[in-house]
Short mmCIF file of N, CA, C and O in Angstrom, two decimals:
data_model
loop_
_atom_site.label_atom_id
_atom_site.label_comp_id
_atom_site.label_asym_id
_atom_site.label_seq_id
_atom_site.Cartn_x
_atom_site.Cartn_y
_atom_site.Cartn_z
N UNK J 1 -210.20 -51.80 67.84
CA UNK J 1 -210.42 -50.48 68.03
C UNK J 1 -210.06 -49.69 66.73
O UNK J 1 -208.96 -49.86 66.25
N UNK J 2 -210.85 -48.82 66.32
CA UNK J 2 -210.68 -48.12 65.12
C UNK J 2 -210.27 -46.70 65.46
O UNK J 2 -210.65 -46.09 66.44
N UNK J 3 -209.40 -46.11 64.56
CA UNK J 3 -209.00 -44.81 64.71
C UNK J 3 -210.04 -43.71 64.30
O UNK J 3 -209.98 -42.57 64.57
N UNK J 4 -211.06 -44.16 63.58
CA UNK J 4 -212.12 -43.31 63.10
C UNK J 4 -213.12 -43.04 64.25
O UNK J 4 -213.63 -44.05 64.83
N UNK J 5 -213.41 -41.83 64.49
CA UNK J 5 -214.39 -41.50 65.53
C UNK J 5 -215.75 -41.31 64.91
O UNK J 5 -215.85 -40.58 63.90
N UNK J 6 -216.81 -42.04 65.36
CA UNK J 6 -218.11 -41.86 64.76
C UNK J 6 -218.70 -40.48 64.89
O UNK J 6 -219.54 -40.10 64.14
N UNK J 7 -218.21 -39.63 65.80
CA UNK J 7 -218.74 -38.32 66.02
C UNK J 7 -218.10 -37.33 65.09
O UNK J 7 -218.45 -36.14 65.06
N UNK J 8 -217.12 -37.74 64.20
CA UNK J 8 -216.47 -36.78 63.33
C UNK J 8 -217.44 -36.23 62.31
O UNK J 8 -217.27 -35.14 61.92
N UNK J 9 -218.42 -37.09 61.91
CA UNK J 9 -219.41 -36.55 60.87
C UNK J 9 -220.22 -35.48 61.46
O UNK J 9 -220.55 -34.47 60.82
N UNK J 10 -220.56 -35.60 62.75
CA UNK J 10 -221.40 -34.59 63.40
C UNK J 10 -220.62 -33.28 63.56
O UNK J 10 -221.15 -32.25 63.43
N UNK J 11 -219.30 -33.35 63.81
CA UNK J 11 -218.56 -32.17 63.96
C UNK J 11 -218.47 -31.36 62.65
O UNK J 11 -218.49 -30.15 62.64
N UNK J 12 -218.35 -32.08 61.53
CA UNK J 12 -218.26 -31.39 60.20
C UNK J 12 -219.61 -30.65 59.92
O UNK J 12 -219.65 -29.56 59.39
N UNK J 13 -220.73 -31.31 60.34
CA UNK J 13 -222.03 -30.67 60.07
C UNK J 13 -222.21 -29.46 61.00
O UNK J 13 -222.68 -28.43 60.56
N UNK J 14 -221.82 -29.59 62.31
CA UNK J 14 -221.94 -28.40 63.18
C UNK J 14 -221.00 -27.33 62.80
O UNK J 14 -221.27 -26.11 63.00
N UNK J 15 -219.83 -27.60 62.22
CA UNK J 15 -218.91 -26.60 61.82
C UNK J 15 -219.53 -25.75 60.76
O UNK J 15 -219.35 -24.45 60.73
N UNK J 16 -220.20 -26.33 59.80
CA UNK J 16 -220.95 -25.52 58.76
C UNK J 16 -222.00 -24.57 59.38
O UNK J 16 -222.05 -23.46 58.96
N UNK J 17 -222.71 -25.11 60.28
CA UNK J 17 -223.80 -24.31 60.88
C UNK J 17 -223.25 -23.25 61.70
O UNK J 17 -223.76 -22.15 61.73
N UNK J 18 -222.12 -23.51 62.37
CA UNK J 18 -221.44 -22.51 63.16
C UNK J 18 -220.84 -21.36 62.22
O UNK J 18 -220.85 -20.24 62.61
N UNK J 19 -220.44 -21.78 61.13
CA UNK J 19 -219.92 -20.78 60.17
C UNK J 19 -221.00 -19.88 59.75
O UNK J 19 -220.84 -18.64 59.63
N UNK J 20 -222.21 -20.34 59.48
CA UNK J 20 -223.33 -19.53 59.10
C UNK J 20 -223.70 -18.63 60.24
O UNK J 20 -224.01 -17.43 60.09
N UNK J 21 -223.72 -19.26 61.47
CA UNK J 21 -224.11 -18.38 62.64
C UNK J 21 -223.08 -17.33 62.89
O UNK J 21 -223.43 -16.22 63.22
N UNK J 22 -221.82 -17.67 62.69
CA UNK J 22 -220.72 -16.65 62.87
C UNK J 22 -220.93 -15.50 61.86
O UNK J 22 -220.84 -14.38 62.25
N UNK J 23 -221.19 -15.77 60.62
CA UNK J 23 -221.32 -14.75 59.62
C UNK J 23 -222.57 -13.88 59.88
O UNK J 23 -222.53 -12.67 59.69
N UNK J 24 -223.60 -14.53 60.35
CA UNK J 24 -224.79 -13.71 60.72
C UNK J 24 -224.51 -12.87 61.93
O UNK J 24 -224.86 -11.68 61.96
N UNK J 25 -223.88 -13.45 62.95
CA UNK J 25 -223.52 -12.65 64.12
C UNK J 25 -222.57 -11.55 63.75
O UNK J 25 -222.67 -10.43 64.27
N UNK J 26 -221.62 -11.82 62.89
CA UNK J 26 -220.70 -10.80 62.48
C UNK J 26 -221.40 -9.68 61.80
O UNK J 26 -221.11 -8.51 62.01
N UNK J 27 -222.32 -9.96 60.92
CA UNK J 27 -223.14 -8.97 60.24
C UNK J 27 -223.90 -8.13 61.18
O UNK J 27 -224.00 -6.86 61.09
N UNK J 28 -224.50 -8.73 62.17
CA UNK J 28 -225.32 -8.06 63.17
C UNK J 28 -224.37 -7.08 63.99
O UNK J 28 -224.73 -5.93 64.23
N UNK J 29 -223.21 -7.61 64.41
CA UNK J 29 -222.34 -6.78 65.20
C UNK J 29 -221.82 -5.62 64.43
O UNK J 29 -221.76 -4.42 64.84
N UNK J 30 -221.45 -5.83 63.15
CA UNK J 30 -220.95 -4.72 62.27
C UNK J 30 -222.06 -3.71 62.04
O UNK J 30 -221.74 -2.51 61.99
N UNK J 31 -223.31 -4.20 61.86
CA UNK J 31 -224.37 -3.24 61.72
C UNK J 31 -224.57 -2.37 62.93
O UNK J 31 -224.81 -1.14 62.80
N UNK J 32 -224.44 -2.92 64.10
CA UNK J 32 -224.57 -2.18 65.37
C UNK J 32 -223.40 -1.15 65.46
O UNK J 32 -223.55 -0.04 65.94
N UNK J 33 -222.23 -1.56 65.14
CA UNK J 33 -221.07 -0.70 65.16
C UNK J 33 -221.21 0.49 64.25
O UNK J 33 -220.99 1.62 64.60
N UNK J 34 -221.59 0.18 63.00
CA UNK J 34 -221.88 1.22 62.03
C UNK J 34 -222.93 2.23 62.50
O UNK J 34 -222.81 3.43 62.36
N UNK J 35 -223.96 1.71 63.13
CA UNK J 35 -225.06 2.56 63.65
C UNK J 35 -224.50 3.42 64.73
O UNK J 35 -224.82 4.60 64.79
N UNK J 36 -223.68 2.88 65.62
CA UNK J 36 -223.17 3.66 66.70
C UNK J 36 -222.19 4.73 66.25
O UNK J 36 -222.19 5.86 66.73
N UNK J 37 -221.42 4.36 65.22
CA UNK J 37 -220.44 5.36 64.64
C UNK J 37 -221.19 6.50 63.91
O UNK J 37 -220.69 7.57 63.91
N UNK J 38 -222.37 6.16 63.34
CA UNK J 38 -223.06 7.26 62.64
C UNK J 38 -223.64 8.31 63.57
O UNK J 38 -223.95 9.41 63.17
N UNK J 39 -223.78 7.90 64.87
CA UNK J 39 -224.36 8.84 65.87
C UNK J 39 -223.36 9.77 66.43
O UNK J 39 -223.66 10.76 67.11
N UNK J 40 -222.08 9.61 66.17
CA UNK J 40 -220.94 10.39 66.74
C UNK J 40 -220.86 11.66 65.91
O UNK J 40 -220.89 11.70 64.69
N UNK J 41 -220.63 12.78 66.69
CA UNK J 41 -220.33 14.08 66.03
C UNK J 41 -218.83 14.16 65.76
O UNK J 41 -218.03 14.41 66.57
N UNK J 42 -218.56 13.89 64.48
CA UNK J 42 -217.11 13.77 64.10
C UNK J 42 -216.39 15.14 64.02
O UNK J 42 -215.23 15.22 63.81
N UNK J 43 -217.15 16.28 64.10
CA UNK J 43 -216.45 17.58 64.04
C UNK J 43 -215.68 17.80 65.30
O UNK J 43 -214.76 18.61 65.30
N UNK J 44 -215.98 17.15 66.42
CA UNK J 44 -215.27 17.36 67.65
C UNK J 44 -214.07 16.43 67.76
O UNK J 44 -213.30 16.46 68.78
N UNK J 45 -213.89 15.58 66.83
CA UNK J 45 -212.82 14.60 66.93
C UNK J 45 -211.41 15.09 66.69
O UNK J 45 -210.46 14.39 66.89
N UNK J 46 -211.24 16.33 66.16
CA UNK J 46 -209.97 16.88 65.90
C UNK J 46 -209.06 16.99 67.09
O UNK J 46 -207.99 16.53 67.10
N UNK J 47 -209.61 17.46 68.16
CA UNK J 47 -208.80 17.60 69.41
C UNK J 47 -208.53 16.33 70.04
O UNK J 47 -207.48 16.09 70.55
N UNK J 48 -209.48 15.38 69.94
CA UNK J 48 -209.25 14.02 70.49
C UNK J 48 -208.18 13.28 69.64
O UNK J 48 -207.36 12.52 70.19
N UNK J 49 -208.24 13.52 68.38
CA UNK J 49 -207.20 12.87 67.46
C UNK J 49 -205.85 13.38 67.71
O UNK J 49 -204.85 12.56 67.76
N UNK J 50 -205.72 14.72 67.99
CA UNK J 50 -204.45 15.29 68.33
C UNK J 50 -203.92 14.75 69.62
O UNK J 50 -202.73 14.40 69.76
N UNK J 51 -204.82 14.64 70.64
CA UNK J 51 -204.36 14.12 71.85
C UNK J 51 -203.94 12.71 71.79
O UNK J 51 -202.94 12.29 72.41
N UNK J 52 -204.70 11.88 71.13
CA UNK J 52 -204.36 10.50 70.91
C UNK J 52 -202.99 10.39 70.15
O UNK J 52 -202.16 9.51 70.52
N UNK J 53 -202.78 11.28 69.15
CA UNK J 53 -201.56 11.23 68.45
C UNK J 53 -200.33 11.55 69.38
O UNK J 53 -199.29 10.94 69.25
N UNK J 54 -200.55 12.61 70.16
CA UNK J 54 -199.46 13.03 71.09
C UNK J 54 -199.16 11.86 72.05
O UNK J 54 -197.99 11.57 72.33
N UNK J 55 -200.20 11.29 72.57
CA UNK J 55 -199.94 10.16 73.56
C UNK J 55 -199.21 9.00 72.88
O UNK J 55 -198.34 8.42 73.43
N UNK J 56 -199.64 8.68 71.61
CA UNK J 56 -198.97 7.59 70.88
C UNK J 56 -197.45 7.94 70.62
O UNK J 56 -196.63 7.08 70.78
N UNK J 57 -197.21 9.22 70.23
CA UNK J 57 -195.79 9.61 70.00
C UNK J 57 -194.97 9.49 71.29
O UNK J 57 -193.82 9.02 71.31
N UNK J 58 -195.49 9.93 72.37
CA UNK J 58 -194.84 9.90 73.70
C UNK J 58 -194.55 8.42 74.07
O UNK J 58 -193.41 8.12 74.52
N UNK J 59 -195.58 7.56 73.94
CA UNK J 59 -195.32 6.13 74.28
C UNK J 59 -194.26 5.59 73.40
O UNK J 59 -193.42 4.85 73.82
N UNK J 60 -194.34 5.87 72.08
CA UNK J 60 -193.28 5.29 71.13
C UNK J 60 -191.94 5.95 71.52
O UNK J 60 -190.90 5.04 71.46
N UNK J 61 -191.81 7.13 71.84
CA UNK J 61 -190.47 7.71 72.24
C UNK J 61 -189.99 7.06 73.51
O UNK J 61 -188.78 6.75 73.56
N UNK J 62 -190.86 6.81 74.43
CA UNK J 62 -190.42 6.18 75.71
C UNK J 62 -189.92 4.74 75.42
O UNK J 62 -188.95 4.30 76.00
N UNK J 63 -190.54 4.02 74.53
CA UNK J 63 -190.18 2.63 74.23
C UNK J 63 -188.79 2.70 73.52
O UNK J 63 -187.89 1.90 73.84
N UNK J 64 -188.60 3.63 72.57
CA UNK J 64 -187.36 3.73 71.91
C UNK J 64 -186.26 4.14 72.82
O UNK J 64 -185.14 3.64 72.76
N UNK J 65 -186.51 5.08 73.77
CA UNK J 65 -185.52 5.48 74.72
C UNK J 65 -185.08 4.32 75.60
O UNK J 65 -183.93 4.03 75.91
N UNK J 66 -186.10 3.50 76.05
CA UNK J 66 -185.79 2.38 76.84
C UNK J 66 -184.91 1.31 76.10
O UNK J 66 -183.97 0.75 76.72
N UNK J 67 -185.22 1.16 74.84
CA UNK J 67 -184.37 0.19 74.05
C UNK J 67 -182.98 0.70 73.96
O UNK J 67 -182.03 -0.09 74.09
N UNK J 68 -182.84 1.99 73.70
CA UNK J 68 -181.46 2.55 73.57
C UNK J 68 -180.71 2.46 74.83
O UNK J 68 -179.52 2.03 74.94
N UNK J 69 -181.36 2.75 75.95
CA UNK J 69 -180.72 2.69 77.29
C UNK J 69 -180.36 1.32 77.66
O UNK J 69 -179.21 0.96 78.12
N UNK J 70 -181.22 0.30 77.30
CA UNK J 70 -180.94 -1.07 77.57
C UNK J 70 -179.73 -1.58 76.77
O UNK J 70 -178.91 -2.32 77.22
N UNK J 71 -179.65 -1.08 75.54
CA UNK J 71 -178.50 -1.47 74.66
C UNK J 71 -177.28 -0.89 75.22
O UNK J 71 -176.20 -1.56 75.17
N UNK J 72 -177.29 0.38 75.59
CA UNK J 72 -176.08 1.02 76.19
C UNK J 72 -175.67 0.29 77.44
O UNK J 72 -174.45 0.02 77.65
N UNK J 73 -176.57 -0.08 78.27
CA UNK J 73 -176.25 -0.77 79.52
C UNK J 73 -175.73 -2.14 79.32
O UNK J 73 -175.14 -2.74 80.19
N UNK J 74 -175.99 -2.70 78.10
CA UNK J 74 -175.53 -4.04 77.83
C UNK J 74 -174.00 -4.09 77.78
O UNK J 74 -173.40 -5.15 78.15
N UNK J 75 -173.35 -2.97 77.32
CA UNK J 75 -171.92 -3.00 77.26
C UNK J 75 -171.42 -2.46 78.61
O UNK J 75 -171.77 -1.30 79.01
N UNK J 76 -170.59 -3.13 79.32
CA UNK J 76 -170.20 -2.77 80.63
C UNK J 76 -169.37 -1.45 80.74
O UNK J 76 -169.54 -0.75 81.80
N UNK J 77 -168.57 -1.12 79.87
CA UNK J 77 -167.76 0.07 79.96
C UNK J 77 -168.43 1.33 79.42
O UNK J 77 -168.13 2.43 79.82
N UNK J 78 -169.41 1.20 78.52
CA UNK J 78 -170.06 2.29 77.90
C UNK J 78 -170.81 3.32 78.82
O UNK J 78 -170.68 4.47 78.75
N UNK J 79 -171.61 2.79 79.77
CA UNK J 79 -172.32 3.71 80.71
C UNK J 79 -171.34 4.63 81.48
O UNK J 79 -171.56 5.76 81.68
N UNK J 80 -170.23 4.06 81.97
CA UNK J 80 -169.27 4.89 82.66
C UNK J 80 -168.56 5.99 81.74
O UNK J 80 -168.38 7.07 82.22
N UNK J 81 -168.33 5.58 80.48
CA UNK J 81 -167.74 6.53 79.55
C UNK J 81 -168.74 7.66 79.23
O UNK J 81 -168.42 8.83 79.14
N UNK J 82 -169.99 7.31 79.13
CA UNK J 82 -171.04 8.34 78.83
C UNK J 82 -171.20 9.28 80.09
O UNK J 82 -171.45 10.45 79.90
N UNK J 83 -171.11 8.69 81.24
CA UNK J 83 -171.26 9.54 82.45
C UNK J 83 -170.04 10.52 82.52
O UNK J 83 -170.22 11.65 82.76
N UNK J 84 -168.82 10.00 82.19
CA UNK J 84 -167.67 10.87 82.14
C UNK J 84 -167.76 11.98 81.11
O UNK J 84 -167.39 13.10 81.32
N UNK J 85 -168.34 11.58 79.95
CA UNK J 85 -168.58 12.52 78.84
C UNK J 85 -169.51 13.65 79.35
O UNK J 85 -169.26 14.79 79.02
N UNK J 86 -170.59 13.23 80.02
CA UNK J 86 -171.58 14.20 80.51
C UNK J 86 -170.91 15.25 81.54
O UNK J 86 -171.21 16.39 81.46
N UNK J 87 -170.04 14.68 82.33
CA UNK J 87 -169.34 15.51 83.35
C UNK J 87 -168.44 16.51 82.58
O UNK J 87 -168.42 17.68 82.96
N UNK J 88 -167.72 16.08 81.60
CA UNK J 88 -166.82 16.89 80.80
C UNK J 88 -167.62 18.02 80.13
O UNK J 88 -167.22 19.18 80.16
N UNK J 89 -168.76 17.59 79.47
CA UNK J 89 -169.50 18.63 78.74
C UNK J 89 -170.16 19.69 79.70
O UNK J 89 -170.11 20.84 79.39
N UNK J 90 -170.65 19.20 80.82
CA UNK J 90 -171.11 20.10 81.83
C UNK J 90 -170.06 21.09 82.33
O UNK J 90 -170.28 22.26 82.52
N UNK J 91 -168.92 20.57 82.57
CA UNK J 91 -167.72 21.40 83.02
C UNK J 91 -167.39 22.46 81.96
O UNK J 91 -167.18 23.60 82.31
N UNK J 92 -167.32 22.04 80.69
CA UNK J 92 -167.01 23.03 79.65
C UNK J 92 -168.03 24.08 79.54
O UNK J 92 -167.74 25.24 79.46
N UNK J 93 -169.33 23.65 79.54
CA UNK J 93 -170.47 24.60 79.41
C UNK J 93 -170.41 25.60 80.65
O UNK J 93 -170.57 26.80 80.45
N UNK J 94 -170.22 25.04 81.86
CA UNK J 94 -170.14 25.92 82.99
C UNK J 94 -168.95 26.92 82.93
O UNK J 94 -169.10 28.08 83.27
N UNK J 95 -167.80 26.50 82.47
CA UNK J 95 -166.66 27.33 82.34
C UNK J 95 -166.96 28.42 81.31
O UNK J 95 -166.53 29.59 81.59
N UNK J 96 -167.58 28.12 80.22
CA UNK J 96 -167.84 29.14 79.19
C UNK J 96 -168.92 30.09 79.58
O UNK J 96 -168.92 31.22 79.18
N UNK J 97 -169.94 29.64 80.39
CA UNK J 97 -171.13 30.47 80.61
C UNK J 97 -171.33 30.96 82.05
O UNK J 97 -172.18 31.84 82.27
N UNK J 98 -170.52 30.48 82.97
CA UNK J 98 -170.80 30.91 84.40
C UNK J 98 -169.58 31.50 85.05
O UNK J 98 -169.59 31.64 86.27
N UNK J 99 -168.50 31.77 84.39
CA UNK J 99 -167.30 32.24 85.07
C UNK J 99 -167.34 33.68 85.49
O UNK J 99 -166.72 34.01 86.49
N UNK J 100 -167.99 34.58 84.70
CA UNK J 100 -168.08 35.94 85.09
C UNK J 100 -169.55 36.30 85.38
O UNK J 100 -170.48 35.61 84.95
N UNK J 101 -169.73 37.45 86.10
CA UNK J 101 -171.12 37.80 86.48
C UNK J 101 -171.89 38.26 85.20
O UNK J 101 -173.13 38.05 85.16
N UNK J 102 -171.25 38.80 84.21
CA UNK J 102 -171.97 39.14 82.98
C UNK J 102 -172.49 37.89 82.23
O UNK J 102 -173.60 37.87 81.74
N UNK J 103 -171.66 36.88 82.22
CA UNK J 103 -172.09 35.61 81.54
C UNK J 103 -173.25 34.97 82.29
O UNK J 103 -174.20 34.46 81.74
N UNK J 104 -173.16 34.97 83.65
CA UNK J 104 -174.26 34.45 84.50
C UNK J 104 -175.55 35.23 84.27
O UNK J 104 -176.63 34.67 84.18
N UNK J 105 -175.42 36.56 84.22
CA UNK J 105 -176.59 37.38 83.98
C UNK J 105 -177.18 37.10 82.64
O UNK J 105 -178.43 37.03 82.52
N UNK J 106 -176.35 36.94 81.61
CA UNK J 106 -176.81 36.62 80.26
C UNK J 106 -177.59 35.21 80.26
O UNK J 106 -178.68 35.13 79.60
N UNK J 107 -177.05 34.27 80.96
CA UNK J 107 -177.74 32.93 81.03
C UNK J 107 -179.03 33.08 81.76
O UNK J 107 -180.08 32.58 81.34
N UNK J 108 -179.07 33.88 82.87
CA UNK J 108 -180.31 34.03 83.60
C UNK J 108 -181.31 34.76 82.76
O UNK J 108 -182.52 34.42 82.77
N UNK J 109 -180.89 35.76 81.98
CA UNK J 109 -181.84 36.50 81.07
C UNK J 109 -182.41 35.52 79.95
O UNK J 109 -183.63 35.59 79.62
N UNK J 110 -181.60 34.63 79.41
CA UNK J 110 -182.04 33.74 78.43
C UNK J 110 -183.12 32.79 78.99
O UNK J 110 -184.07 32.53 78.37
N UNK J 111 -182.84 32.32 80.24
CA UNK J 111 -183.79 31.43 80.89
C UNK J 111 -185.16 32.12 81.13
O UNK J 111 -186.22 31.62 80.92
N UNK J 112 -185.03 33.40 81.56
CA UNK J 112 -186.26 34.16 81.82
C UNK J 112 -187.06 34.44 80.52
O UNK J 112 -188.25 34.37 80.55
N UNK J 113 -186.35 34.73 79.44
CA UNK J 113 -186.98 34.94 78.17
C UNK J 113 -187.63 33.63 77.62
O UNK J 113 -188.77 33.74 77.11
N UNK J 114 -186.98 32.52 77.82
CA UNK J 114 -187.64 31.22 77.42
C UNK J 114 -188.79 31.00 78.28
O UNK J 114 -189.87 30.49 77.82
N UNK J 115 -188.72 31.28 79.58
CA UNK J 115 -189.86 31.05 80.48
C UNK J 115 -191.07 31.92 80.09
O UNK J 115 -192.19 31.45 79.99
N UNK J 116 -190.85 33.15 79.67
CA UNK J 116 -191.89 34.06 79.26
C UNK J 116 -192.46 33.65 77.94
O UNK J 116 -193.69 33.64 77.74
N UNK J 117 -191.64 33.13 77.08
CA UNK J 117 -192.09 32.75 75.71
C UNK J 117 -192.98 31.48 75.79
O UNK J 117 -193.99 31.47 75.14
N UNK J 118 -192.56 30.48 76.62
CA UNK J 118 -193.30 29.25 76.59
C UNK J 118 -194.41 29.19 77.71
O UNK J 118 -195.33 28.49 77.51
N UNK J 119 -194.24 29.90 78.79
CA UNK J 119 -195.20 29.85 79.84
C UNK J 119 -196.10 31.05 79.97
O UNK J 119 -197.06 31.03 80.68
N UNK J 120 -195.73 32.10 79.24
CA UNK J 120 -196.60 33.29 79.15
C UNK J 120 -196.31 34.35 80.11
O UNK J 120 -195.66 34.39 81.08
#
C-alpha cells in the first residue's frame, strides 16, 4: 500500500478551477453590491449614522461596565466595602441637603429646573 493517493492530482487541478470560479463569483458579487450601494440616497444617512453610533457607544459602555462589575465582584470584600461607601455618601448628602425645609425646597427646585431643561 502506498501513501500516495492517485486522486491527489485531480484535487490540484480542481483547486485551480475553483480559484478562477471564486474570483469570478467574487467579482460578480462585488459588482452587485456596488450597484446596490449606488442606488442608496446617502443624504439621508446622517441620522442613521448617528443612531448607529449611539447604539454602538451604549453597547460598548455596557460591556465595559459589566467587565468592571465582574472584576469588582471577583474580590470578596470589595463589594461590601463599596456598598458601605455608598451608604455613607448617601447619608452625608442627605444630611447636607435634606435637614431643613429650605434645603429640601432648594433640592426640589433644582430637580424641577433640570426636568424643565431636559424634558421641556
